[in-house]
PDB file of C-alpha atoms in Angstrom:
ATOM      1  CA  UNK A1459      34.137  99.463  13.455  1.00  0.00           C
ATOM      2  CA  UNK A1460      37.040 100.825  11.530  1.00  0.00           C
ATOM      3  CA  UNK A1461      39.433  99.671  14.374  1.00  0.00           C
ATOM      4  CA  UNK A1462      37.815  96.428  14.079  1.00  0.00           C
ATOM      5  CA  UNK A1463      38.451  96.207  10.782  1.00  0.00           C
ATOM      6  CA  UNK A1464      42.388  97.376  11.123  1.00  0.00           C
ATOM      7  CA  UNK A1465      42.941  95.356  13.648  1.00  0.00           C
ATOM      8  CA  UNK A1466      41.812  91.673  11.382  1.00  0.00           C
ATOM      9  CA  UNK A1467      44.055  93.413   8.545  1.00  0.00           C
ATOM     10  CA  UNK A1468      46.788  93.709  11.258  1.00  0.00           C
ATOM     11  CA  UNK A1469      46.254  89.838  12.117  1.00  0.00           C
ATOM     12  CA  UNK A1470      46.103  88.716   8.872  1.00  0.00           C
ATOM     13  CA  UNK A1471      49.011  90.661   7.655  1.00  0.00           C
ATOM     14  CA  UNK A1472      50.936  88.620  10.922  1.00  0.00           C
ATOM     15  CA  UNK A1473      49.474  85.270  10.979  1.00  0.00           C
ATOM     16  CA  UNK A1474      52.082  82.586   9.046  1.00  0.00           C
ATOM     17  CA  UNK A1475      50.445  81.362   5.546  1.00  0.00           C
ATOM     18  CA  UNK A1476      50.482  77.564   5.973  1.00  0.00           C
ATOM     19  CA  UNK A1477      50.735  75.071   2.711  1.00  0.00           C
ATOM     20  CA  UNK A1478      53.787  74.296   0.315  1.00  0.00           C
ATOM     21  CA  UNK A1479      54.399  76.698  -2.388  1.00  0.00           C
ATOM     22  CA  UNK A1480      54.917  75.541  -6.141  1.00  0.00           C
ATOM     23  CA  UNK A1481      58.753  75.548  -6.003  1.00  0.00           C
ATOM     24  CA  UNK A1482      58.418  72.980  -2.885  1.00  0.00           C
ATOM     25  CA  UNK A1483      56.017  70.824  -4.808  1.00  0.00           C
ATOM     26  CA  UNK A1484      58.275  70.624  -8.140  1.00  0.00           C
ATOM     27  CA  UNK A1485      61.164  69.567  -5.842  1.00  0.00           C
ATOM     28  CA  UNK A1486      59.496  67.275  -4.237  1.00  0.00           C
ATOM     29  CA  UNK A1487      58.032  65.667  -7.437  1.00  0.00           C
ATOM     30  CA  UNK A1488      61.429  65.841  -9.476  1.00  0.00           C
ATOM     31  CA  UNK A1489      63.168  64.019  -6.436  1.00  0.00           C
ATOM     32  CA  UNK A1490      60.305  61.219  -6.847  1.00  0.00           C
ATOM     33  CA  UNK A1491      61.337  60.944 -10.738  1.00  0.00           C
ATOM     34  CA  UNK A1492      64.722  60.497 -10.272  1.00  0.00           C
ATOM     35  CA  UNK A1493      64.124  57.430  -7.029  1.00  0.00           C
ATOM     36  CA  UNK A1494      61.670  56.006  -9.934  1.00  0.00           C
ATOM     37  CA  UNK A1495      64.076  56.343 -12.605  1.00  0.00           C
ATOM     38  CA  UNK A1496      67.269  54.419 -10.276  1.00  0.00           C
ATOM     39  CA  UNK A1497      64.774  51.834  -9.254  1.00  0.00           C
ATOM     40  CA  UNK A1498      62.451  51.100 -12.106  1.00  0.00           C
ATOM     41  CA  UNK A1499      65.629  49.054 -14.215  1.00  0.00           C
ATOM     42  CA  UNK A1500      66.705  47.547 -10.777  1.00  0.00           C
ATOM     43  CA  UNK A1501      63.827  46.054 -10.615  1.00  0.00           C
ATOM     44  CA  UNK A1502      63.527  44.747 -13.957  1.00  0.00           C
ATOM     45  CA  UNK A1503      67.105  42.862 -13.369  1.00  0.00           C
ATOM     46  CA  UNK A1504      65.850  41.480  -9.943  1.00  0.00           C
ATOM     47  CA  UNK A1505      63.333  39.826 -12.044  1.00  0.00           C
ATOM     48  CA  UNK A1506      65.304  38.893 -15.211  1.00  0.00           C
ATOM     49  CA  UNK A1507      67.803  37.044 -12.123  1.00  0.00           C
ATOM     50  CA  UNK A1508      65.099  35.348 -10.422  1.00  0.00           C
ATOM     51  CA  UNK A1509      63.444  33.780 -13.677  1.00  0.00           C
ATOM     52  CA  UNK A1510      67.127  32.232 -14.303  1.00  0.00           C
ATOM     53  CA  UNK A1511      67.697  30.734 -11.118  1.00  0.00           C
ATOM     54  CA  UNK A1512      63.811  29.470 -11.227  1.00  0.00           C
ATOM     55  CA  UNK A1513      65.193  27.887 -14.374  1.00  0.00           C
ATOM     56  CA  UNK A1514      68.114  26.367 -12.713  1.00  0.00           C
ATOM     57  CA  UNK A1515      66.446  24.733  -9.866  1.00  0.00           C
ATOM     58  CA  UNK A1516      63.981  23.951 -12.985  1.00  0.00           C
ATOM     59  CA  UNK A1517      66.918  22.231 -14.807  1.00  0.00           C
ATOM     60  CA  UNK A1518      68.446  19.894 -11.330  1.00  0.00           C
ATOM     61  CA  UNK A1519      65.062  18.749 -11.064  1.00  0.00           C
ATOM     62  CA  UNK A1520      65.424  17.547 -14.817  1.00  0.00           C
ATOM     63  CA  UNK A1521      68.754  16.047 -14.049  1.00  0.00           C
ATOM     64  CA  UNK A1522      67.481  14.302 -11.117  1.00  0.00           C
ATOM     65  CA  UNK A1523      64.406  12.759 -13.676  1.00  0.00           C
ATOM     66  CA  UNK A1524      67.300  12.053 -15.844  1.00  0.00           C
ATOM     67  CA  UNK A1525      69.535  10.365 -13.658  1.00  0.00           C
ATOM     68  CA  UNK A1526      66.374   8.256 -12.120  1.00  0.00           C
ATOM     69  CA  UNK A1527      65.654   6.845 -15.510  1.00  0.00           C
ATOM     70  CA  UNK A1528      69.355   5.768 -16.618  1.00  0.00           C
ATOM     71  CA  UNK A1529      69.780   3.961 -13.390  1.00  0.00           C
ATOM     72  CA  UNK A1530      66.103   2.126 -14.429  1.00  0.00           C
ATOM     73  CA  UNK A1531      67.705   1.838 -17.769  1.00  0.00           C
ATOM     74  CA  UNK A1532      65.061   3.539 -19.577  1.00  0.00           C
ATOM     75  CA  UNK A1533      67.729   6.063 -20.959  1.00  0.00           C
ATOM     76  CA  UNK A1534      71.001   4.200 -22.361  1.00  0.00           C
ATOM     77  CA  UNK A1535      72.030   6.967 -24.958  1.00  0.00           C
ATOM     78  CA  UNK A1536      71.813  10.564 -26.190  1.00  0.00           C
ATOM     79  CA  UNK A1537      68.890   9.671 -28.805  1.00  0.00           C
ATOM     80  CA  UNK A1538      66.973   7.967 -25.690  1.00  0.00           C
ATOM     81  CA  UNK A1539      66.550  11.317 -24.096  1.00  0.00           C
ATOM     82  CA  UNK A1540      62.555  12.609 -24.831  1.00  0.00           C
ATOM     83  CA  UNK A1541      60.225  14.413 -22.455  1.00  0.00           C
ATOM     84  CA  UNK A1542      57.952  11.441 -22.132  1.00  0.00           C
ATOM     85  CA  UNK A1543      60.802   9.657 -20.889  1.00  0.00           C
ATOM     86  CA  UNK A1544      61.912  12.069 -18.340  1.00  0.00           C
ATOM     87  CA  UNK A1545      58.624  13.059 -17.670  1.00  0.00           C
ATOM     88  CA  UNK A1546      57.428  10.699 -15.670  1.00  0.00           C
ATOM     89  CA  UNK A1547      60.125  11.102 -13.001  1.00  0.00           C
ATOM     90  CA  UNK A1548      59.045  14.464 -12.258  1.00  0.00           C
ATOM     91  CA  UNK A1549      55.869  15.083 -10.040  1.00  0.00           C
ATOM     92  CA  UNK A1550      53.485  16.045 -11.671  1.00  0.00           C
ATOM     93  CA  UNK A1551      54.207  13.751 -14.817  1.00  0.00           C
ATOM     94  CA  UNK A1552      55.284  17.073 -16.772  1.00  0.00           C
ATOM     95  CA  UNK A1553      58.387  18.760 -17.929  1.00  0.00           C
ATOM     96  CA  UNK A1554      59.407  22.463 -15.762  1.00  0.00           C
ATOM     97  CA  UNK A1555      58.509  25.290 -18.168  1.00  0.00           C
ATOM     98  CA  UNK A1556      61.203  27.874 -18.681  1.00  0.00           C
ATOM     99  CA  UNK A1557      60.482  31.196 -16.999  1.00  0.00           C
ATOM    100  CA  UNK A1558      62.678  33.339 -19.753  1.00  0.00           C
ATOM    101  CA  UNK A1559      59.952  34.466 -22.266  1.00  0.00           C
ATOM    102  CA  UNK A1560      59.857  32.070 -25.026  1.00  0.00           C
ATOM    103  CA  UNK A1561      62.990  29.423 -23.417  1.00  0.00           C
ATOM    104  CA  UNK A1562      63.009  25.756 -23.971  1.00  0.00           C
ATOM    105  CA  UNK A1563      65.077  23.612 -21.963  1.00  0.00           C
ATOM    106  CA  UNK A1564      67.375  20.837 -23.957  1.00  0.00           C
ATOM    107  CA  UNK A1565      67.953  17.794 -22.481  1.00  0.00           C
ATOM    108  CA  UNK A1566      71.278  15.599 -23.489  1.00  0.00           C
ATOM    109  CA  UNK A1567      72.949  12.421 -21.619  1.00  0.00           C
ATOM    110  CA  UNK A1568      76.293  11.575 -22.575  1.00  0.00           C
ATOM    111  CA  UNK A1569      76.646   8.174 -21.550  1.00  0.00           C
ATOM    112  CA  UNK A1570      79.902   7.717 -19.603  1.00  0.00           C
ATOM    113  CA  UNK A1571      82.531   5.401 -21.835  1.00  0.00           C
ATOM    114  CA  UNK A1572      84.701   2.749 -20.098  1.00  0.00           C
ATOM    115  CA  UNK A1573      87.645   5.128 -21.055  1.00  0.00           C
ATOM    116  CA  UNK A1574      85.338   7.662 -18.815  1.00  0.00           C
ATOM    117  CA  UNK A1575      85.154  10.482 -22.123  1.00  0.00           C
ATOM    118  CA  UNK A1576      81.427  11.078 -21.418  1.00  0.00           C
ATOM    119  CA  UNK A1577      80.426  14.341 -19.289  1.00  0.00           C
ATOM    120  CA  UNK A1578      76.693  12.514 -18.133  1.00  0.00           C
ATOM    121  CA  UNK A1579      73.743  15.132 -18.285  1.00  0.00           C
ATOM    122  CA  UNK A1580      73.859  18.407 -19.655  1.00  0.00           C
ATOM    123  CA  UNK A1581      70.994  20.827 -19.414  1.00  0.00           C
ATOM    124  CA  UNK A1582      70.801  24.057 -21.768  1.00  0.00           C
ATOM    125  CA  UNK A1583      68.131  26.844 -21.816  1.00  0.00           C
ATOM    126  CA  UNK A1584      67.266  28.784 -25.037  1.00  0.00           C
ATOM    127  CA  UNK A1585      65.536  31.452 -25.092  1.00  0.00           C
ATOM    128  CA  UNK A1586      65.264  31.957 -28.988  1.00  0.00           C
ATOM    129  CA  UNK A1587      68.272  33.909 -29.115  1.00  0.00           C
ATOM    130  CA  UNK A1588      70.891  33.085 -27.191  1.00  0.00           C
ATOM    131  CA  UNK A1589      71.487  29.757 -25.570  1.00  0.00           C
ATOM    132  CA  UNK A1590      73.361  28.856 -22.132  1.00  0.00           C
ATOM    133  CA  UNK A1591      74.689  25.686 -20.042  1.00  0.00           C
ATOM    134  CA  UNK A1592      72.233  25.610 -16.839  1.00  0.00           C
ATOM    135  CA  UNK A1593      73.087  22.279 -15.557  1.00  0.00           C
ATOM    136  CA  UNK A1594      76.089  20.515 -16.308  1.00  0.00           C
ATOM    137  CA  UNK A1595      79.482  21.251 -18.174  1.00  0.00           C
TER     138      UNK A1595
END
């Protein structure tokens, strides 16, 4: 029995331990941390990107509405420009919300002059702070 009992001490004492040891684990964790850090803010950009161009395929649909009712001649001038006006060239019979948190889109026709000074539709997005030409010059 006591060579029994040397000999499992001897085959424990040679068999390989298998598992990760706590070092292995950290590193692995800490190199997780650091991907999450890098792509976390990437992410938020990707986002911040695709809610602007959302708004500027929002805004040539609104210039389309716009164009539609000047050549019906329900818009003539800047002051003729309102959302029930344009509204009703847009499926749907309602004006594109903004995807920026809080943005409003601004609608204003500049009629062209026989001297050809006006610049025709111009669409701007405000977000409450800062506003920006998304259609138009």
């Amino acid at each position: 029995m006591n060579q029994l009992s040397i000999r499992k001490r001897n085959e424990l004492a040679t068999k390989k331990k298998k598992g990760f040891t706590l070092i292995e684990l950290i590193i692995v964790i800490a190199i997780i941390a650091i991907l999450a850090a890098i792509a976390i803010p990437k992410f938020g950009q990707v986002k911040k990107d695709a809610n602007f161009r959302a708004d500027q395929a929002n805004a040539k649909i609104i210039a389309t509405a716009v164009a539609q009712a000047v050549s019906e001649g329900e818009i003539t001038a800047t002051a003729d420009v309102t959302d029930a006006k344009i509204a009703k060239y847009i499926d749907g019979g309602a004006m594109p919300k903004s995807k920026t948190t809080g943005g409003s889109f601004t609608v204003t026709y500049d009629p062209p002059a026989p001297t050809g000074t006006g610049k025709g539709t111009k669409i701007t997005m405000t977000d409450g702070a800062t506003t920006q030409v998304v259609y138009g010059s």
